[in-house]
Amino acid sequence: MGIGFASWSLFLIHLLIFMCVHGSGVRELTRKHSEEIHAMDDHPVKQDHDIHDQDQGTQREHVHAHPSSHMDDMDPSSKVFFTMKDQMVGETMPIYFRKRDFSTSPRLLPREEADSIPFSLKQLPNILEFFSFSPDSPQAKSMEYTLRQCETEPIKGETKICATSMESLLDFTRGILGSNSHFQVLTTSHLTKSNTLFQNYTFLKMPEEIPAPKMVACHNMPYPYAVFYCHSQAKETKVFKVALGGENGDMVEAVTVCHTDTSRWSHDHASFRVLGIKPGTPNVCHFFPADNLVWVPKPMSI
């Protein structure tokens, strides 16, 4: 069935089963899943992928001890960037994969319920009261982070939305890829169970490029219910599926996206710090964690 790959109908069923709320109000949902909302670093995100610069909190205790290159002084969670020339069989690099138990993750709300709850930075005090969170709590800081990212103006050539329901996520994807087009979703799959988040991985095969004249990337954001930061850029991007082997035996079938134009990215973008490069570098690629989605057109049947 391909790597982390699902047809439209199968993915829709997956969303309905695992990400929709059944029989419990949103306040009850919050009580059950508040521990899933991690505090985020206090820096604005203006470009794609800075949303990966997350404070992973207690998850860092699982960081593998062996990757010990010149990168040791950096936050392991920033080790998701590379360039296209790195995708070679036998190439080894330290990679951080955030892992989350989908069975305990916040659920997507039905549109009617999501639309009934305020979702704006100016309404944050009321939202915190609604969910019974203290303004000084880690949850409040994470929610403020998410709302700020959702209200940040898109960069030139970018179209974005914060989808708070399954319907809004799919409507946005149709609007980008075409209302009458068939599309599919790609996700990263962890083929082995492991608590290791950061270790050296080796490319086991040549990457498989997915033809994608247009794509929509959706990043799972910290919030009491599921919120996806979805966006698409007019600039050319390339989508790949890659097979990785971890030094502890972990097997990952990962989705990667490469951006061919970084000229408009901030000099402070995390990828430039990690790779030691500057805006305008021919390409910057990154891995997607398993709870992020990449939507692409479905190939025409011959």
Short mmCIF file of C-alpha atoms in Angstrom, two decimals:
data_model
loop_
_atom_site.label_atom_id
_atom_site.label_comp_id
_atom_site.label_asym_id
_atom_site.label_seq_id
_atom_site.Cartn_x
_atom_site.Cartn_y
_atom_site.Cartn_z
CA MET A 1 0.00 0.00 0.00
CA GLY A 2 2.98 2.37 -0.08
CA ILE A 3 4.53 4.40 2.64
CA GLY A 4 2.11 6.02 5.02
CA PHE A 5 -0.15 6.10 2.04
CA ALA A 6 -3.94 6.04 2.02
CA SER A 7 -6.67 6.51 -0.52
CA TRP A 8 -9.26 9.22 0.01
CA SER A 9 -11.91 6.79 1.25
CA LEU A 10 -9.61 4.95 3.65
CA PHE A 11 -8.28 8.17 5.11
CA LEU A 12 -11.78 9.54 5.54
CA ILE A 13 -12.71 6.42 7.48
CA HIS A 14 -9.55 6.84 9.58
CA LEU A 15 -10.51 10.40 10.43
CA LEU A 16 -14.05 9.43 11.31
CA ILE A 17 -12.95 6.63 13.60
CA PHE A 18 -9.91 8.12 15.31
CA MET A 19 -10.25 11.90 15.13
CA CYS A 20 -13.92 12.74 15.52
CA VAL A 21 -15.60 13.23 18.86
CA HIS A 22 -18.23 10.68 19.76
CA GLY A 23 -20.64 11.32 22.58
CA SER A 24 -18.49 13.61 24.75
CA GLY A 25 -18.50 17.38 24.95
CA VAL A 26 -15.43 19.43 24.19
CA ARG A 27 -14.88 20.25 27.88
CA GLU A 28 -14.76 16.53 28.69
CA LEU A 29 -12.38 16.08 25.76
CA THR A 30 -10.09 18.71 27.26
CA ARG A 31 -10.00 17.02 30.65
CA LYS A 32 -9.02 13.75 29.01
CA HIS A 33 -6.31 15.14 26.72
CA SER A 34 -4.87 18.24 28.39
CA GLU A 35 -1.61 16.41 29.02
CA GLU A 36 -1.15 16.20 25.23
CA ILE A 37 -0.83 20.00 24.94
CA HIS A 38 2.86 20.79 25.27
CA ALA A 39 4.27 24.26 25.84
CA MET A 40 5.93 25.77 22.79
CA ASP A 41 9.02 27.93 22.43
CA ASP A 42 8.20 31.63 22.58
CA HIS A 43 9.26 32.67 19.11
CA PRO A 44 7.03 33.72 16.19
CA VAL A 45 6.69 31.52 13.16
CA LYS A 46 6.51 33.32 9.83
CA GLN A 47 7.68 30.59 7.51
CA ASP A 48 6.99 27.00 6.80
CA HIS A 49 8.38 24.45 9.26
CA ASP A 50 9.31 26.73 12.13
CA ILE A 51 6.36 25.06 13.81
CA HIS A 52 8.67 22.09 14.29
CA ASP A 53 10.72 24.16 16.77
CA GLN A 54 8.70 22.79 19.64
CA ASP A 55 9.56 22.43 23.29
CA GLN A 56 8.98 18.70 23.62
CA GLY A 57 8.88 18.82 27.40
CA THR A 58 9.25 15.46 29.12
CA GLN A 59 9.65 13.64 25.82
CA ARG A 60 13.29 14.72 25.73
CA GLU A 61 14.16 12.07 28.31
CA HIS A 62 13.82 9.51 25.52
CA VAL A 63 16.41 11.15 23.26
CA HIS A 64 18.95 8.52 22.24
CA ALA A 65 22.40 9.15 23.64
CA HIS A 66 24.57 8.05 20.72
CA PRO A 67 24.20 10.76 18.01
CA SER A 68 27.24 12.80 19.01
CA SER A 69 28.43 14.91 16.13
CA HIS A 70 29.16 18.62 15.89
CA MET A 71 25.41 19.13 16.46
CA ASP A 72 25.50 18.13 20.13
CA ASP A 73 24.94 21.67 21.38
CA MET A 74 21.67 22.03 19.43
CA ASP A 75 18.16 21.09 20.50
CA PRO A 76 17.63 17.53 19.17
CA SER A 77 14.06 18.38 18.09
CA SER A 78 15.50 20.71 15.41
CA LYS A 79 17.20 17.79 13.63
CA VAL A 80 14.58 17.40 10.91
CA PHE A 81 16.27 19.41 8.13
CA PHE A 82 18.59 18.33 5.31
CA THR A 83 19.20 18.97 1.59
CA MET A 84 18.24 16.86 -1.42
CA LYS A 85 21.80 15.68 -1.96
CA ASP A 86 21.64 14.01 1.47
CA GLN A 87 18.96 11.56 0.28
CA MET A 88 21.47 8.97 -0.89
CA VAL A 89 21.53 5.25 -0.15
CA GLY A 90 23.88 4.64 2.75
CA GLU A 91 23.85 8.26 3.91
CA THR A 92 23.52 8.51 7.72
CA MET A 93 22.29 11.50 9.70
CA PRO A 94 20.84 12.24 13.14
CA ILE A 95 17.05 12.68 12.89
CA TYR A 96 14.41 13.59 15.46
CA PHE A 97 10.98 11.99 15.02
CA ARG A 98 8.25 13.23 17.33
CA LYS A 99 5.97 10.37 18.31
CA ARG A 100 2.42 10.55 19.57
CA ASP A 101 -0.18 8.00 20.55
CA PHE A 102 -3.11 8.74 18.25
CA SER A 103 -5.50 6.92 20.60
CA THR A 104 -4.92 9.61 23.24
CA SER A 105 -4.55 12.62 20.95
CA PRO A 106 -7.17 15.39 20.83
CA ARG A 107 -9.96 14.76 18.35
CA LEU A 108 -11.20 16.75 15.39
CA LEU A 109 -14.52 18.33 16.21
CA PRO A 110 -17.53 18.41 13.89
CA ARG A 111 -17.70 21.76 12.11
CA GLU A 112 -20.85 22.85 13.93
CA GLU A 113 -19.23 22.36 17.33
CA ALA A 114 -15.87 23.82 16.30
CA ASP A 115 -17.52 26.93 14.86
CA SER A 116 -19.40 27.48 18.12
CA ILE A 117 -16.14 27.93 20.08
CA PRO A 118 -14.17 31.21 19.76
CA PHE A 119 -10.83 30.79 17.99
CA SER A 120 -8.86 34.02 18.02
CA LEU A 121 -6.04 35.56 20.01
CA LYS A 122 -8.21 38.43 21.29
CA GLN A 123 -10.65 35.87 22.65
CA LEU A 124 -7.93 33.90 24.47
CA PRO A 125 -9.06 34.87 28.02
CA ASN A 126 -12.57 33.64 27.24
CA ILE A 127 -11.23 30.48 25.60
CA LEU A 128 -9.08 29.67 28.64
CA GLU A 129 -12.09 30.19 30.91
CA PHE A 130 -14.17 27.92 28.66
CA PHE A 131 -11.58 25.14 28.96
CA SER A 132 -10.81 25.86 32.64
CA PHE A 133 -7.11 26.59 32.07
CA SER A 134 -5.16 29.09 34.15
CA PRO A 135 -3.63 31.96 32.12
CA ASP A 136 -0.20 30.99 33.50
CA SER A 137 -0.51 27.27 32.72
CA PRO A 138 1.61 25.45 30.09
CA GLN A 139 -1.62 24.69 28.23
CA ALA A 140 -2.43 28.39 28.01
CA LYS A 141 1.02 29.18 26.61
CA SER A 142 0.65 26.45 23.98
CA MET A 143 -2.81 27.66 23.01
CA GLU A 144 -1.53 31.24 22.68
CA TYR A 145 1.32 29.96 20.47
CA THR A 146 -1.13 28.14 18.20
CA LEU A 147 -3.44 31.13 17.89
CA ARG A 148 -0.51 33.42 17.08
CA GLN A 149 0.67 31.09 14.32
CA CYS A 150 -2.84 30.84 12.92
CA GLU A 151 -3.17 34.64 12.80
CA THR A 152 0.29 35.33 11.33
CA GLU A 153 0.06 36.75 7.83
CA PRO A 154 1.12 34.24 5.13
CA ILE A 155 4.35 34.89 3.28
CA LYS A 156 4.17 35.86 -0.39
CA GLY A 157 2.84 32.98 -2.48
CA GLU A 158 1.49 31.08 0.53
CA THR A 159 -2.14 30.14 1.22
CA LYS A 160 -2.93 28.96 4.74
CA ILE A 161 -5.67 28.04 7.17
CA CYS A 162 -5.94 26.61 10.66
CA ALA A 163 -8.48 23.83 10.23
CA THR A 164 -10.49 23.20 13.37
CA SER A 165 -12.76 20.54 11.89
CA MET A 166 -12.54 17.71 9.41
CA GLU A 167 -14.83 19.59 7.05
CA SER A 168 -12.69 22.73 7.02
CA LEU A 169 -9.52 20.68 6.48
CA LEU A 170 -11.02 18.89 3.48
CA ASP A 171 -12.58 22.06 2.05
CA PHE A 172 -9.20 23.80 2.11
CA THR A 173 -7.49 20.84 0.46
CA ARG A 174 -10.11 20.72 -2.30
CA GLY A 175 -9.71 24.45 -2.84
CA ILE A 176 -5.97 24.06 -3.44
CA LEU A 177 -5.87 20.78 -5.37
CA GLY A 178 -9.15 21.28 -7.28
CA SER A 179 -12.73 20.66 -6.24
CA ASN A 180 -13.16 17.88 -8.80
CA SER A 181 -9.73 16.32 -8.41
CA HIS A 182 -8.92 13.06 -6.69
CA PHE A 183 -6.29 13.35 -3.98
CA GLN A 184 -4.50 11.27 -1.41
CA VAL A 185 -2.68 11.80 1.85
CA LEU A 186 0.87 10.82 2.74
CA THR A 187 2.08 10.28 6.31
CA THR A 188 5.23 9.02 7.97
CA SER A 189 4.94 5.47 9.32
CA HIS A 190 6.95 3.94 12.16
CA LEU A 191 7.20 0.23 11.35
CA THR A 192 8.68 -0.69 14.73
CA LYS A 193 7.64 0.33 18.24
CA SER A 194 10.21 2.37 20.09
CA ASN A 195 10.45 5.24 22.58
CA THR A 196 13.59 6.59 20.93
CA LEU A 197 12.98 10.03 19.45
CA PHE A 198 16.47 10.99 18.32
CA GLN A 199 19.12 8.75 16.80
CA ASN A 200 21.18 8.19 13.65
CA TYR A 201 19.21 6.91 10.66
CA THR A 202 20.52 5.53 7.37
CA PHE A 203 18.79 5.88 3.99
CA LEU A 204 18.10 2.29 2.90
CA LYS A 205 16.81 2.96 -0.63
CA MET A 206 16.83 5.72 -3.18
CA PRO A 207 13.98 8.15 -2.41
CA GLU A 208 10.78 7.81 -4.40
CA GLU A 209 9.59 11.16 -5.72
CA ILE A 210 5.83 11.65 -5.65
CA PRO A 211 4.58 13.68 -8.64
CA ALA A 212 2.88 16.66 -7.02
CA PRO A 213 2.33 19.85 -9.05
CA LYS A 214 0.45 21.09 -5.98
CA MET A 215 0.51 19.97 -2.37
CA VAL A 216 -1.03 20.85 0.98
CA ALA A 217 0.96 20.32 4.19
CA CYS A 218 -0.98 20.07 7.45
CA HIS A 219 0.83 20.31 10.79
CA ASN A 220 -0.81 19.15 14.02
CA MET A 221 -0.84 22.03 16.52
CA PRO A 222 -1.14 21.97 20.33
CA TYR A 223 -4.72 22.72 21.38
CA PRO A 224 -7.48 21.13 23.47
CA TYR A 225 -9.03 19.75 20.29
CA ALA A 226 -7.34 18.90 17.00
CA VAL A 227 -6.15 21.93 15.00
CA PHE A 228 -4.19 21.53 11.77
CA TYR A 229 -2.08 24.38 10.39
CA CYS A 230 -2.51 23.70 6.67
CA HIS A 231 -0.76 25.63 3.94
CA SER A 232 0.32 25.54 0.34
CA GLN A 233 2.98 27.54 -1.46
CA ALA A 234 3.11 28.70 -5.06
CA LYS A 235 6.85 28.00 -5.21
CA GLU A 236 7.92 24.58 -6.42
CA THR A 237 8.23 21.85 -3.83
CA LYS A 238 9.19 18.22 -4.20
CA VAL A 239 7.67 15.37 -2.19
CA PHE A 240 9.50 12.11 -1.48
CA LYS A 241 8.96 8.82 0.30
CA VAL A 242 12.09 7.42 1.95
CA ALA A 243 13.00 4.23 3.82
CA LEU A 244 15.14 4.74 6.93
CA GLY A 245 16.85 2.36 9.32
CA GLY A 246 17.74 3.52 12.85
CA GLU A 247 20.89 2.46 14.63
CA ASN A 248 18.76 0.73 17.29
CA GLY A 249 16.86 -1.24 14.64
CA ASP A 250 13.93 1.16 14.18
CA MET A 251 12.40 1.15 10.70
CA VAL A 252 10.68 4.28 9.39
CA GLU A 253 8.93 4.96 6.11
CA ALA A 254 9.05 8.74 6.05
CA VAL A 255 7.57 11.56 4.01
CA THR A 256 9.95 14.39 3.15
CA VAL A 257 9.31 17.71 1.43
CA CYS A 258 12.00 19.78 -0.30
CA HIS A 259 11.61 23.51 -0.97
CA THR A 260 13.46 24.77 -4.01
CA ASP A 261 13.19 28.49 -3.18
CA THR A 262 14.19 29.74 0.28
CA SER A 263 14.97 33.30 -0.76
CA ARG A 264 12.02 34.77 1.17
CA TRP A 265 12.60 32.82 4.35
CA SER A 266 13.76 34.60 7.51
CA HIS A 267 17.48 34.53 8.27
CA ASP A 268 16.43 33.13 11.67
CA HIS A 269 14.69 30.11 10.16
CA ALA A 270 15.60 26.97 12.10
CA SER A 271 16.77 25.13 8.98
CA PHE A 272 19.53 27.69 8.36
CA ARG A 273 20.82 27.29 11.91
CA VAL A 274 20.82 23.50 11.67
CA LEU A 275 22.37 23.27 8.20
CA GLY A 276 24.68 26.27 8.45
CA ILE A 277 23.30 27.85 5.28
CA LYS A 278 21.61 31.11 4.28
CA PRO A 279 18.36 32.13 2.55
CA GLY A 280 18.50 31.46 -1.17
CA THR A 281 20.19 28.09 -0.79
CA PRO A 282 18.93 25.94 -3.71
CA ASN A 283 16.89 23.60 -1.52
CA VAL A 284 15.93 22.80 2.05
CA CYS A 285 14.19 19.54 2.93
CA HIS A 286 12.60 18.26 6.10
CA PHE A 287 10.98 15.15 7.51
CA PHE A 288 7.34 15.07 8.54
CA PRO A 289 6.35 13.55 11.90
CA ALA A 290 3.68 10.85 11.86
CA ASP A 291 0.89 13.18 13.01
CA ASN A 292 1.39 15.59 10.08
CA LEU A 293 -0.34 15.21 6.72
CA VAL A 294 0.76 15.87 3.14
CA TRP A 295 -2.05 16.01 0.59
CA VAL A 296 -1.19 15.52 -3.10
CA PRO A 297 -3.16 14.84 -6.30
CA LYS A 298 -3.84 11.19 -6.95
CA PRO A 299 -2.15 9.88 -10.12
CA MET A 300 -4.52 9.28 -13.03
CA SER A 301 -5.21 5.62 -13.74
CA ILE A 302 -4.01 4.42 -17.11
#
